[in-house]
Amino acid sequence: MISFAFPWAFLLLPLPLLVYWLAPPHREKTSSIRIPFFRHVARAARAEPKSGSVISQRSILQTLVVILIWLLQVTALARPEKLADPIIVEKSARDVVLALDISGSMDQRDIQSTDGTPKQRLAAVKDVLRTFIAERQGDRMALIIFGTRAFVQAPFTEDLNSLNGFLDQTKVGMAGPNTALGDAIGLGIRTFESSEVDQRLMILLSDGADTSSRMTPTNAAAIAADKGVVIYTIGVGDPDASGEDRVDLEALKAIAERTGGQYFFANDEAALTETYQRIDEQNPRIVETQSYRPRESLTHYPLLIALVLILGSSLGFHFAQHRRRSA
């Protein structure tokens, strides 16, 4: 499909006619030689002498060439373009932060796998998260890990394969042996500050109670709610254990309720898988669709044809003049 970026240029098409009608013709006086036998020369040449200017007349071919050159120049000014097929680009309209507890208690092997064998808590969570991440194609995701301190393991990215790579590198105890639940939420809020979308979702998984945060989980959840961050919390581990090994289900419930999210508890790999599936169903992929059509400029084609016509007509005029003089 051919279109013109500046179609208003075609309003210039009648400009030569206006100049022809309104502008006076060019007049130029030239010197002549008066001879006494001028009438005898005119009679011999069978020409009738007349007074006034002599205007060279163009041939029909020359007129058509001039008109065509003007048409080509105006067409080039209109900037013809070739439009390709539309290209649709889908951009994520929601950012997701995965906050993963990697404190020392995540090393316990008390998660029952699908085949019935005991599995390390972190290993089970990783296996489920890989599937969850793979099914979120189109979303921007970030990974936060926390133990005694919270760290950004992977900033926001649409390259979910690289996110899985960062997840594979995560080991128990990398961030310390304790649990900084409130600090992890606070770091997630700061991570969202670079986000340009309104839909902000955090998925927080923990197997212990907050013991080393500089900000309490309750205060962090209140700030998250003010910032429009929705938090889904997942508790794993043993709620009947003691000390830091006891998962604080009440705190996880309070965080989810305060931010408008939901709380889940999973004590085996099947429950973990179902939990992430439910989160995926309740938060389907949201995208902003943009489309554009690539444009290829064709301006050089009419300019090239006009140049060829100008050169060709000039050469033809000089050749005709040379033949006339030779004759």
CSV table of C-alpha atoms in Angstrom, one decimal:
chain,number,residue,atom,x,y,z
A,1,MET,CA,0.0,0.0,0.0
A,2,ILE,CA,1.3,3.4,-1.0
A,3,SER,CA,0.6,6.5,1.1
A,4,PHE,CA,1.9,10.1,1.3
A,5,ALA,CA,3.4,11.6,4.5
A,6,PHE,CA,2.7,15.1,3.3
A,7,PRO,CA,-0.3,15.0,0.8
A,8,TRP,CA,-0.8,18.8,1.2
A,9,ALA,CA,2.2,19.2,-1.3
A,10,PHE,CA,-0.2,18.4,-4.1
A,11,LEU,CA,-1.8,21.8,-3.6
A,12,LEU,CA,1.3,23.1,-5.4
A,13,LEU,CA,0.3,21.4,-8.7
A,14,PRO,CA,-1.5,24.4,-10.2
A,15,LEU,CA,1.3,26.8,-9.3
A,16,PRO,CA,2.9,26.9,-12.8
A,17,LEU,CA,-0.5,27.8,-14.3
A,18,LEU,CA,-0.9,30.7,-11.9
A,19,VAL,CA,2.6,32.0,-12.8
A,20,TYR,CA,1.8,31.6,-16.5
A,21,TRP,CA,-1.5,33.6,-16.1
A,22,LEU,CA,-0.4,36.2,-13.6
A,23,ALA,CA,3.3,36.9,-14.2
A,24,PRO,CA,4.2,39.0,-17.3
A,25,PRO,CA,6.5,37.3,-19.9
A,26,HIS,CA,10.1,38.1,-19.9
A,27,ARG,CA,11.1,40.8,-22.3
A,28,GLU,CA,14.7,41.6,-23.4
A,29,LYS,CA,16.0,44.1,-25.8
A,30,THR,CA,18.9,43.1,-28.1
A,31,SER,CA,21.0,45.1,-30.5
A,32,SER,CA,20.5,44.7,-34.3
A,33,ILE,CA,22.2,45.8,-37.4
A,34,ARG,CA,20.3,47.9,-39.9
A,35,ILE,CA,21.1,47.3,-43.5
A,36,PRO,CA,19.8,49.3,-46.5
A,37,PHE,CA,18.9,46.3,-48.5
A,38,PHE,CA,16.8,44.6,-45.7
A,39,ARG,CA,13.6,44.5,-47.8
A,40,HIS,CA,15.4,42.8,-50.6
A,41,VAL,CA,16.7,40.2,-48.2
A,42,ALA,CA,13.3,39.6,-46.8
A,43,ARG,CA,11.7,39.4,-50.2
A,44,ALA,CA,14.4,36.9,-51.3
A,45,ALA,CA,13.7,34.8,-48.1
A,46,ARG,CA,9.9,35.1,-48.8
A,47,ALA,CA,9.4,36.4,-45.2
A,48,GLU,CA,7.2,39.3,-44.1
A,49,PRO,CA,9.0,41.7,-41.7
A,50,LYS,CA,7.1,42.4,-38.5
A,51,SER,CA,7.8,44.5,-35.4
A,52,GLY,CA,7.7,43.2,-31.9
A,53,SER,CA,9.3,40.5,-29.8
A,54,VAL,CA,10.2,37.0,-30.9
A,55,ILE,CA,9.0,34.2,-28.6
A,56,SER,CA,10.4,30.7,-29.1
A,57,GLN,CA,7.6,28.1,-29.1
A,58,ARG,CA,7.9,24.8,-27.4
A,59,SER,CA,7.0,21.6,-29.1
A,60,ILE,CA,4.2,19.4,-27.6
A,61,LEU,CA,6.8,16.9,-26.5
A,62,GLN,CA,8.8,19.6,-24.6
A,63,THR,CA,5.6,20.8,-22.9
A,64,LEU,CA,4.6,17.3,-21.8
A,65,VAL,CA,8.1,16.7,-20.5
A,66,VAL,CA,8.1,19.9,-18.4
A,67,ILE,CA,4.6,19.0,-17.0
A,68,LEU,CA,5.8,15.5,-16.1
A,69,ILE,CA,8.9,16.8,-14.4
A,70,TRP,CA,6.8,19.2,-12.3
A,71,LEU,CA,4.4,16.4,-11.4
A,72,LEU,CA,7.3,14.2,-10.2
A,73,GLN,CA,8.8,17.0,-8.1
A,74,VAL,CA,5.5,17.6,-6.4
A,75,THR,CA,5.1,13.9,-5.8
A,76,ALA,CA,8.5,13.8,-4.2
A,77,LEU,CA,7.6,16.7,-1.9
A,78,ALA,CA,4.5,14.7,-0.9
A,79,ARG,CA,6.9,12.0,0.4
A,80,PRO,CA,5.5,8.8,-0.9
A,81,GLU,CA,5.8,5.8,1.4
A,82,LYS,CA,5.2,2.1,1.2
A,83,LEU,CA,3.3,0.7,4.1
A,84,ALA,CA,4.1,-2.8,5.2
A,85,ASP,CA,1.7,-5.1,7.1
A,86,PRO,CA,0.8,-4.0,10.7
A,87,ILE,CA,3.1,-5.3,13.4
A,88,ILE,CA,1.4,-5.8,16.8
A,89,VAL,CA,3.4,-5.4,19.9
A,90,GLU,CA,2.1,-6.6,23.3
A,91,LYS,CA,3.5,-4.9,26.4
A,92,SER,CA,2.9,-6.1,29.9
A,93,ALA,CA,0.4,-4.0,31.9
A,94,ARG,CA,1.4,-5.6,35.2
A,95,ASP,CA,4.6,-6.1,37.1
A,96,VAL,CA,5.1,-9.1,39.4
A,97,VAL,CA,7.6,-9.5,42.2
A,98,LEU,CA,8.4,-12.9,43.5
A,99,ALA,CA,9.7,-12.7,47.1
A,100,LEU,CA,11.3,-16.0,48.2
A,101,ASP,CA,12.4,-17.0,51.7
A,102,ILE,CA,15.8,-18.7,51.7
A,103,SER,CA,16.5,-18.7,55.4
A,104,GLY,CA,18.1,-21.7,57.0
A,105,SER,CA,14.8,-23.5,57.7
A,106,MET,CA,14.2,-23.8,53.9
A,107,ASP,CA,16.8,-26.6,53.9
A,108,GLN,CA,14.6,-29.0,55.8
A,109,ARG,CA,13.4,-32.0,53.8
A,110,ASP,CA,9.8,-32.2,54.9
A,111,ILE,CA,7.9,-31.4,51.6
A,112,GLN,CA,6.3,-34.4,50.1
A,113,SER,CA,6.9,-34.6,46.4
A,114,THR,CA,4.5,-36.0,43.8
A,115,ASP,CA,6.1,-39.4,44.0
A,116,GLY,CA,5.8,-39.5,47.8
A,117,THR,CA,9.5,-38.9,48.7
A,118,PRO,CA,10.6,-36.1,51.0
A,119,LYS,CA,12.0,-33.1,49.3
A,120,GLN,CA,13.9,-30.0,50.4
A,121,ARG,CA,11.6,-27.1,50.9
A,122,LEU,CA,13.5,-24.7,48.6
A,123,ALA,CA,13.9,-27.4,45.9
A,124,ALA,CA,10.2,-28.0,45.9
A,125,VAL,CA,9.4,-24.3,45.7
A,126,LYS,CA,11.9,-23.9,42.8
A,127,ASP,CA,10.3,-26.7,40.8
A,128,VAL,CA,6.8,-25.2,41.1
A,129,LEU,CA,8.1,-21.6,40.5
A,130,ARG,CA,9.8,-22.6,37.2
A,131,THR,CA,6.4,-23.8,35.8
A,132,PHE,CA,4.7,-20.7,37.2
A,133,ILE,CA,7.2,-18.4,35.6
A,134,ALA,CA,7.1,-20.2,32.2
A,135,GLU,CA,3.3,-19.6,32.1
A,136,ARG,CA,3.6,-15.9,32.7
A,137,GLN,CA,5.1,-15.1,29.3
A,138,GLY,CA,4.4,-11.4,28.6
A,139,ASP,CA,4.6,-10.2,32.3
A,140,ARG,CA,7.6,-8.4,33.7
A,141,MET,CA,8.9,-10.2,36.8
A,142,ALA,CA,11.5,-9.6,39.4
A,143,LEU,CA,12.9,-11.9,42.1
A,144,ILE,CA,13.7,-10.9,45.7
A,145,ILE,CA,15.3,-13.3,48.1
A,146,PHE,CA,15.4,-12.8,51.8
A,147,GLY,CA,16.9,-14.3,55.0
A,148,THR,CA,18.5,-12.2,57.6
A,149,ARG,CA,18.5,-9.4,54.9
A,150,ALA,CA,16.5,-9.0,51.7
A,151,PHE,CA,18.2,-8.6,48.3
A,152,VAL,CA,17.1,-8.2,44.7
A,153,GLN,CA,18.2,-11.3,42.9
A,154,ALA,CA,16.8,-10.2,39.6
A,155,PRO,CA,15.4,-6.8,38.7
A,156,PHE,CA,12.3,-6.5,36.5
A,157,THR,CA,12.7,-8.3,33.2
A,158,GLU,CA,10.6,-9.7,30.4
A,159,ASP,CA,13.2,-12.4,29.7
A,160,LEU,CA,11.8,-15.0,31.9
A,161,ASN,CA,14.4,-17.6,30.9
A,162,SER,CA,17.0,-15.4,32.6
A,163,LEU,CA,14.8,-15.2,35.6
A,164,ASN,CA,14.8,-19.0,35.9
A,165,GLY,CA,18.6,-18.8,35.7
A,166,PHE,CA,18.7,-16.5,38.7
A,167,LEU,CA,16.3,-18.8,40.5
A,168,ASP,CA,18.6,-21.8,39.8
A,169,GLN,CA,21.5,-19.9,41.4
A,170,THR,CA,19.6,-19.3,44.6
A,171,LYS,CA,20.8,-21.4,47.5
A,172,VAL,CA,19.6,-21.8,51.1
A,173,GLY,CA,21.4,-19.4,53.5
A,174,MET,CA,22.7,-17.0,50.8
A,175,ALA,CA,20.9,-14.1,52.6
A,176,GLY,CA,21.5,-15.3,56.1
A,177,PRO,CA,19.9,-17.8,58.4
A,178,ASN,CA,17.1,-15.7,59.8
A,179,THR,CA,13.8,-14.3,58.4
A,180,ALA,CA,13.3,-10.7,57.5
A,181,LEU,CA,9.7,-10.8,56.3
A,182,GLY,CA,9.0,-7.0,56.7
A,183,ASP,CA,12.3,-6.0,55.0
A,184,ALA,CA,11.4,-8.2,52.0
A,185,ILE,CA,8.1,-6.4,51.6
A,186,GLY,CA,9.8,-3.0,51.9
A,187,LEU,CA,12.4,-4.0,49.3
A,188,GLY,CA,9.6,-5.1,47.0
A,189,ILE,CA,7.9,-1.7,47.4
A,190,ARG,CA,11.2,0.0,46.4
A,191,THR,CA,11.5,-2.3,43.5
A,192,PHE,CA,8.1,-1.2,42.2
A,193,GLU,CA,9.2,2.4,42.3
A,194,SER,CA,10.9,1.9,38.9
A,195,SER,CA,7.6,0.4,37.5
A,196,GLU,CA,5.6,2.5,35.1
A,197,VAL,CA,2.4,0.4,35.3
A,198,ASP,CA,-0.5,0.6,37.8
A,199,GLN,CA,-1.0,-3.2,38.2
A,200,ARG,CA,1.5,-4.3,40.9
A,201,LEU,CA,1.5,-7.8,42.3
A,202,MET,CA,3.8,-9.4,44.9
A,203,ILE,CA,3.9,-13.1,45.7
A,204,LEU,CA,5.5,-13.7,49.0
A,205,LEU,CA,6.6,-17.2,50.2
A,206,SER,CA,7.9,-17.9,53.7
A,207,ASP,CA,8.3,-20.8,56.1
A,208,GLY,CA,9.2,-18.9,59.3
A,209,ALA,CA,8.4,-16.0,61.6
A,210,ASP,CA,9.8,-12.5,61.2
A,211,THR,CA,12.9,-12.3,63.5
A,212,SER,CA,15.3,-9.8,61.9
A,213,SER,CA,13.4,-7.1,60.1
A,214,ARG,CA,14.0,-3.5,60.7
A,215,MET,CA,10.4,-2.9,59.6
A,216,THR,CA,7.6,-5.0,61.0
A,217,PRO,CA,5.5,-6.9,58.4
A,218,THR,CA,2.4,-5.1,59.5
A,219,ASN,CA,3.9,-1.6,58.8
A,220,ALA,CA,5.3,-2.9,55.5
A,221,ALA,CA,1.9,-4.2,54.5
A,222,ALA,CA,0.3,-0.9,55.3
A,223,ILE,CA,2.8,1.0,53.1
A,224,ALA,CA,2.3,-1.6,50.3
A,225,ALA,CA,-1.4,-1.0,50.4
A,226,ASP,CA,-0.9,2.8,50.1
A,227,LYS,CA,1.4,2.2,47.1
A,228,GLY,CA,-1.2,0.0,45.4
A,229,VAL,CA,0.8,-3.2,45.8
A,230,VAL,CA,-1.3,-6.4,46.1
A,231,ILE,CA,0.4,-9.1,48.1
A,232,TYR,CA,-0.4,-12.9,47.9
A,233,THR,CA,1.2,-14.8,50.7
A,234,ILE,CA,2.1,-18.5,50.8
A,235,GLY,CA,3.1,-20.3,54.0
A,236,VAL,CA,5.1,-23.5,53.8
A,237,GLY,CA,6.6,-25.6,56.6
A,238,ASP,CA,5.4,-26.5,60.1
A,239,PRO,CA,3.0,-24.1,61.9
A,240,ASP,CA,3.4,-26.1,65.1
A,241,ALA,CA,7.2,-25.8,65.3
A,242,SER,CA,8.9,-23.5,67.8
A,243,GLY,CA,11.1,-20.5,67.3
A,244,GLU,CA,12.1,-19.4,63.9
A,245,ASP,CA,11.2,-22.7,62.4
A,246,ARG,CA,7.5,-22.0,63.0
A,247,VAL,CA,5.7,-20.5,60.0
A,248,ASP,CA,3.8,-17.4,61.2
A,249,LEU,CA,0.5,-18.0,59.4
A,250,GLU,CA,-1.3,-15.2,61.2
A,251,ALA,CA,1.2,-12.6,60.0
A,252,LEU,CA,0.9,-13.9,56.4
A,253,LYS,CA,-2.9,-13.7,56.6
A,254,ALA,CA,-2.7,-10.2,57.9
A,255,ILE,CA,-0.4,-9.1,55.1
A,256,ALA,CA,-2.6,-10.5,52.4
A,257,GLU,CA,-5.8,-9.0,53.9
A,258,ARG,CA,-4.2,-5.6,54.4
A,259,THR,CA,-3.2,-5.3,50.8
A,260,GLY,CA,-6.2,-6.9,49.1
A,261,GLY,CA,-4.5,-10.2,48.3
A,262,GLN,CA,-5.0,-13.7,49.5
A,263,TYR,CA,-3.3,-16.2,51.8
A,264,PHE,CA,-2.4,-19.8,51.0
A,265,PHE,CA,-0.8,-22.6,52.9
A,266,ALA,CA,0.9,-25.5,51.3
A,267,ASN,CA,2.4,-28.5,53.0
A,268,ASP,CA,3.4,-30.6,50.0
A,269,GLU,CA,4.4,-30.1,46.4
A,270,ALA,CA,0.9,-30.8,45.0
A,271,ALA,CA,-0.5,-28.1,47.3
A,272,LEU,CA,2.2,-25.7,46.1
A,273,THR,CA,1.4,-26.3,42.5
A,274,GLU,CA,-2.3,-25.8,43.1
A,275,THR,CA,-1.6,-22.6,45.0
A,276,TYR,CA,0.4,-21.0,42.2
A,277,GLN,CA,-2.3,-22.2,39.7
A,278,ARG,CA,-5.0,-20.5,41.7
A,279,ILE,CA,-2.9,-17.3,41.8
A,280,ASP,CA,-2.4,-17.5,38.1
A,281,GLU,CA,-6.2,-18.0,37.5
A,282,GLN,CA,-7.1,-15.1,39.7
A,283,ASN,CA,-4.5,-12.8,38.1
A,284,PRO,CA,-4.7,-13.5,34.3
A,285,ARG,CA,-2.1,-12.0,32.0
A,286,ILE,CA,-2.8,-8.3,31.3
A,287,VAL,CA,-1.2,-6.7,28.3
A,288,GLU,CA,-1.3,-3.4,26.5
A,289,THR,CA,-1.5,-3.9,22.7
A,290,GLN,CA,0.3,-1.5,20.4
A,291,SER,CA,0.5,-1.7,16.6
A,292,TYR,CA,2.6,0.1,14.0
A,293,ARG,CA,3.2,-0.2,10.3
A,294,PRO,CA,6.8,0.0,9.0
A,295,ARG,CA,7.2,2.7,6.4
A,296,GLU,CA,9.7,2.6,3.5
A,297,SER,CA,10.4,6.0,1.8
A,298,LEU,CA,9.9,6.1,-2.0
A,299,THR,CA,10.8,9.7,-2.4
A,300,HIS,CA,14.0,8.9,-4.3
A,301,TYR,CA,12.1,7.2,-7.2
A,302,PRO,CA,10.2,10.3,-8.5
A,303,LEU,CA,13.3,12.4,-8.0
A,304,LEU,CA,15.4,10.0,-10.0
A,305,ILE,CA,12.9,9.8,-12.9
A,306,ALA,CA,12.7,13.6,-12.9
A,307,LEU,CA,16.5,13.9,-13.1
A,308,VAL,CA,16.7,11.4,-16.0
A,309,LEU,CA,14.0,13.5,-17.8
A,310,ILE,CA,15.8,16.7,-17.2
A,311,LEU,CA,19.1,15.3,-18.5
A,312,GLY,CA,17.5,13.6,-21.4
A,313,SER,CA,15.6,16.7,-22.5
A,314,SER,CA,18.7,18.9,-22.2
A,315,LEU,CA,20.7,16.5,-24.3
A,316,GLY,CA,17.9,16.3,-26.9
A,317,PHE,CA,17.6,20.1,-27.1
A,318,HIS,CA,21.4,20.6,-27.6
A,319,PHE,CA,21.4,17.8,-30.2
A,320,ALA,CA,18.5,19.5,-32.1
A,321,GLN,CA,20.3,22.8,-32.0
A,322,HIS,CA,23.5,21.3,-33.3
A,323,ARG,CA,21.6,19.7,-36.2
A,324,ARG,CA,19.8,23.0,-37.0
A,325,ARG,CA,23.1,24.9,-37.1
A,326,SER,CA,24.7,22.2,-39.3
A,327,ALA,CA,21.9,22.4,-41.8
